Amino acid sequence: GIPVTREDEAATADDAASIAEGIGFPVVVKMAGEDLAHKTERGGVRVDVTSSDEVRTIAGAFLSKAPRVLVAEQRRADLELIAGAFVDEQFGPCALIGLGGVWTEALGEAAVVAGPGSEVTVRRALEERPWGRLLLEGSRGRRFPVDAITDVTLRLLDVLTTHRDRIEAIEINPLFVDGDEVIAVDALVVPTP
């Protein structure tokens, strides 16, 4: 139930180009594989790819280091968020929401909600952060789709709670806010050891 970008994986450069043509340009090309949690830090993400030939070149280089590539539609964002859920030793399943993309590590803070969570508890957690109040209240006539953001956060908490025996953490980073739309651009699932 969480909106995601149109995307598909390929094992060859030609297949990657075909996927890109089907999606439409520009696209994002990423390394894909089980041990590639942080692709950006490994130089495994290229954005603004605008032609089939460019996709083939990038995919060929990535496939020399990874088993597959992911080709995804490129989206723009008014705001990037992180949304996730994790198991805390003391409180059990918890959700988190914060500024995403590069801001996640730069600011190092997110609003945390202990499960089972509700729209009220997510909003209350956001109210405790300056960026969260901006998200709730908007700025200069700009309003954000807080209900959709809250829904994604609670859905992740529900997935983790339902599959707690198999999932230790789940994270969407970034979660793009594009107008009134919220869309997951990248996700990471950490299985229970």
Short mmCIF file of C-alpha atoms in Angstrom, two decimals:
data_model
loop_
_atom_site.label_atom_id
_atom_site.label_comp_id
_atom_site.label_asym_id
_atom_site.label_seq_id
_atom_site.Cartn_x
_atom_site.Cartn_y
_atom_site.Cartn_z
CA GLY A 1 0.00 0.00 0.00
CA ILE A 2 3.00 2.35 -0.09
CA PRO A 3 3.46 4.17 -3.41
CA VAL A 4 6.79 3.36 -5.10
CA THR A 5 8.62 4.43 -8.25
CA ARG A 6 8.24 2.43 -11.46
CA GLU A 7 11.36 0.27 -11.63
CA ASP A 8 12.76 -3.09 -12.64
CA GLU A 9 15.97 -5.05 -12.31
CA ALA A 10 18.21 -6.20 -15.15
CA ALA A 11 21.14 -8.60 -15.42
CA THR A 12 22.44 -7.19 -18.73
CA ALA A 13 23.14 -3.71 -20.05
CA ASP A 14 20.75 -4.24 -22.99
CA ASP A 15 17.93 -5.28 -20.65
CA ALA A 16 18.60 -2.19 -18.52
CA ALA A 17 18.31 0.02 -21.62
CA SER A 18 15.01 -1.66 -22.58
CA ILE A 19 13.61 -1.06 -19.09
CA ALA A 20 14.65 2.61 -19.25
CA GLU A 21 12.96 3.03 -22.63
CA GLY A 22 9.76 1.54 -21.19
CA ILE A 23 9.83 3.85 -18.17
CA GLY A 24 10.85 6.99 -20.06
CA PHE A 25 13.78 9.32 -19.45
CA PRO A 26 15.34 10.54 -17.26
CA VAL A 27 15.95 7.47 -15.13
CA VAL A 28 18.06 6.45 -12.16
CA VAL A 29 20.42 3.47 -12.47
CA LYS A 30 21.53 1.69 -9.28
CA MET A 31 23.65 -1.33 -8.44
CA ALA A 32 21.47 -4.12 -7.07
CA GLY A 33 22.33 -7.12 -4.92
CA GLU A 34 21.84 -8.56 -1.47
CA ASP A 35 25.00 -7.01 0.02
CA LEU A 36 24.52 -3.49 -1.35
CA ALA A 37 22.66 -1.65 1.41
CA HIS A 38 24.36 1.73 0.92
CA LYS A 39 24.75 2.08 -2.83
CA THR A 40 25.36 5.83 -2.94
CA GLU A 41 28.44 5.61 -0.72
CA ARG A 42 29.86 2.92 -3.03
CA GLY A 43 29.36 5.01 -6.17
CA GLY A 44 26.51 2.73 -7.20
CA VAL A 45 23.83 5.29 -8.06
CA ARG A 46 23.56 7.50 -11.15
CA VAL A 47 20.78 10.03 -11.57
CA ASP A 48 19.69 12.12 -14.57
CA VAL A 49 20.44 9.34 -17.05
CA THR A 50 18.88 10.55 -20.30
CA SER A 51 19.56 8.00 -23.06
CA SER A 52 19.65 4.28 -23.79
CA ASP A 53 23.34 4.46 -24.65
CA GLU A 54 24.11 6.13 -21.32
CA VAL A 55 22.09 3.44 -19.49
CA ARG A 56 24.07 0.71 -21.30
CA THR A 57 27.40 2.29 -20.35
CA ILE A 58 26.48 2.80 -16.69
CA ALA A 59 24.82 -0.60 -16.38
CA GLY A 60 27.86 -2.30 -17.91
CA ALA A 61 30.16 -0.63 -15.37
CA PHE A 62 27.84 -1.48 -12.46
CA LEU A 63 27.39 -5.09 -13.59
CA SER A 64 31.15 -5.58 -13.34
CA LYS A 65 30.75 -4.95 -9.57
CA ALA A 66 27.21 -6.18 -8.83
CA PRO A 67 24.98 -9.05 -10.00
CA ARG A 68 22.13 -6.78 -11.19
CA VAL A 69 21.17 -3.18 -11.80
CA LEU A 70 17.94 -1.45 -10.93
CA VAL A 71 16.49 1.05 -13.39
CA ALA A 72 13.92 3.40 -11.89
CA GLU A 73 11.91 6.39 -12.95
CA GLN A 74 13.46 9.61 -11.73
CA ARG A 75 11.17 11.71 -9.55
CA ARG A 76 11.52 15.19 -8.21
CA ALA A 77 10.83 16.12 -4.61
CA ASP A 78 9.74 19.20 -2.74
CA LEU A 79 10.97 17.46 0.40
CA GLU A 80 12.89 14.25 1.22
CA LEU A 81 12.01 12.29 4.33
CA ILE A 82 13.08 9.07 6.00
CA ALA A 83 10.41 6.76 7.37
CA GLY A 84 11.04 3.47 9.03
CA ALA A 85 10.40 0.98 11.76
CA PHE A 86 12.75 -0.95 14.02
CA VAL A 87 12.70 -3.16 17.09
CA ASP A 88 13.92 -1.40 20.23
CA GLU A 89 15.16 -3.67 23.04
CA GLN A 90 13.15 -1.81 25.66
CA PHE A 91 10.05 -0.58 23.80
CA GLY A 92 9.61 -3.22 21.10
CA PRO A 93 8.47 -2.13 17.62
CA CYS A 94 8.94 1.60 17.01
CA ALA A 95 8.43 3.88 14.01
CA LEU A 96 10.61 6.79 12.97
CA ILE A 97 10.15 9.77 10.70
CA GLY A 98 12.70 12.46 9.90
CA LEU A 99 14.28 14.57 7.22
CA GLY A 100 15.66 12.21 4.60
CA GLY A 101 18.40 11.98 2.01
CA VAL A 102 21.64 13.63 3.11
CA TRP A 103 19.86 15.34 6.04
CA THR A 104 19.33 12.03 7.84
CA GLU A 105 22.98 11.66 8.78
CA ALA A 106 23.78 15.39 8.81
CA LEU A 107 21.14 16.19 11.46
CA GLY A 108 21.10 12.78 13.11
CA GLU A 109 17.63 13.15 14.55
CA ALA A 110 14.27 11.67 13.83
CA ALA A 111 10.95 11.55 15.62
CA VAL A 112 10.39 8.12 17.19
CA VAL A 113 7.01 6.62 18.02
CA ALA A 114 6.64 3.49 20.14
CA GLY A 115 4.26 0.90 18.74
CA PRO A 116 1.48 0.27 18.12
CA GLY A 117 1.39 3.93 17.08
CA SER A 118 -1.45 6.03 15.75
CA GLU A 119 -1.98 9.16 13.70
CA VAL A 120 -2.14 11.11 16.97
CA THR A 121 1.16 9.73 18.33
CA VAL A 122 2.97 10.38 15.03
CA ARG A 123 1.70 13.98 14.92
CA ARG A 124 2.64 14.47 18.58
CA ALA A 125 6.19 13.23 17.87
CA LEU A 126 6.47 15.62 14.91
CA GLU A 127 5.33 18.55 17.06
CA GLU A 128 8.42 18.03 19.25
CA ARG A 129 10.84 18.86 16.39
CA PRO A 130 11.24 22.23 14.62
CA TRP A 131 11.28 20.52 11.20
CA GLY A 132 8.26 18.45 12.28
CA ARG A 133 6.26 21.55 13.17
CA LEU A 134 7.14 22.98 9.75
CA LEU A 135 5.88 19.76 8.18
CA LEU A 136 2.63 19.95 10.17
CA GLU A 137 2.01 23.66 9.79
CA GLY A 138 3.45 24.32 6.34
CA SER A 139 5.27 27.48 5.33
CA ARG A 140 4.64 30.41 2.99
CA GLY A 141 1.42 28.92 1.75
CA ARG A 142 2.96 25.49 1.16
CA ARG A 143 1.17 22.59 2.85
CA PHE A 144 2.54 19.07 3.09
CA PRO A 145 0.53 15.83 2.81
CA VAL A 146 0.88 14.96 6.50
CA ASP A 147 -1.87 12.34 6.38
CA ALA A 148 -0.07 10.43 3.61
CA ILE A 149 3.29 10.73 5.41
CA THR A 150 1.72 9.48 8.65
CA ASP A 151 0.06 6.62 6.75
CA VAL A 152 3.38 5.44 5.29
CA THR A 153 5.03 5.61 8.73
CA LEU A 154 2.27 3.56 10.35
CA ARG A 155 2.24 1.04 7.48
CA LEU A 156 5.96 0.41 8.02
CA LEU A 157 5.36 -0.08 11.74
CA ASP A 158 2.57 -2.54 10.91
CA VAL A 159 4.82 -4.49 8.50
CA LEU A 160 7.53 -4.75 11.14
CA THR A 161 5.06 -5.74 13.87
CA THR A 162 3.39 -8.35 11.67
CA HIS A 163 6.71 -9.85 10.56
CA ARG A 164 8.76 -9.22 13.71
CA ASP A 165 10.16 -12.76 13.61
CA ARG A 166 11.65 -12.04 10.16
CA ILE A 167 12.32 -8.28 10.04
CA GLU A 168 14.56 -6.35 12.43
CA ALA A 169 14.23 -2.98 10.68
CA ILE A 170 12.71 -1.43 7.57
CA GLU A 171 13.54 1.99 6.18
CA ILE A 172 12.49 4.16 3.26
CA ASN A 173 15.14 6.79 2.52
CA PRO A 174 14.30 8.89 0.75
CA LEU A 175 10.56 9.13 0.90
CA PHE A 176 9.79 11.87 -1.63
CA VAL A 177 7.09 14.45 -1.07
CA ASP A 178 6.11 15.74 -4.51
CA GLY A 179 3.17 18.12 -4.27
CA ASP A 180 0.41 16.14 -2.57
CA GLU A 181 2.03 12.80 -3.45
CA VAL A 182 4.30 10.71 -1.22
CA ILE A 183 6.44 8.08 -2.96
CA ALA A 184 9.13 5.66 -1.78
CA VAL A 185 12.29 6.05 -3.83
CA ASP A 186 14.61 3.63 -2.00
CA ALA A 187 14.09 1.13 0.78
CA LEU A 188 16.14 -1.17 2.97
CA VAL A 189 14.89 -4.19 4.89
CA VAL A 190 17.15 -5.69 7.58
CA PRO A 191 16.19 -9.31 8.23
CA THR A 192 16.26 -10.73 11.74
CA PRO A 193 19.58 -12.59 12.23
#
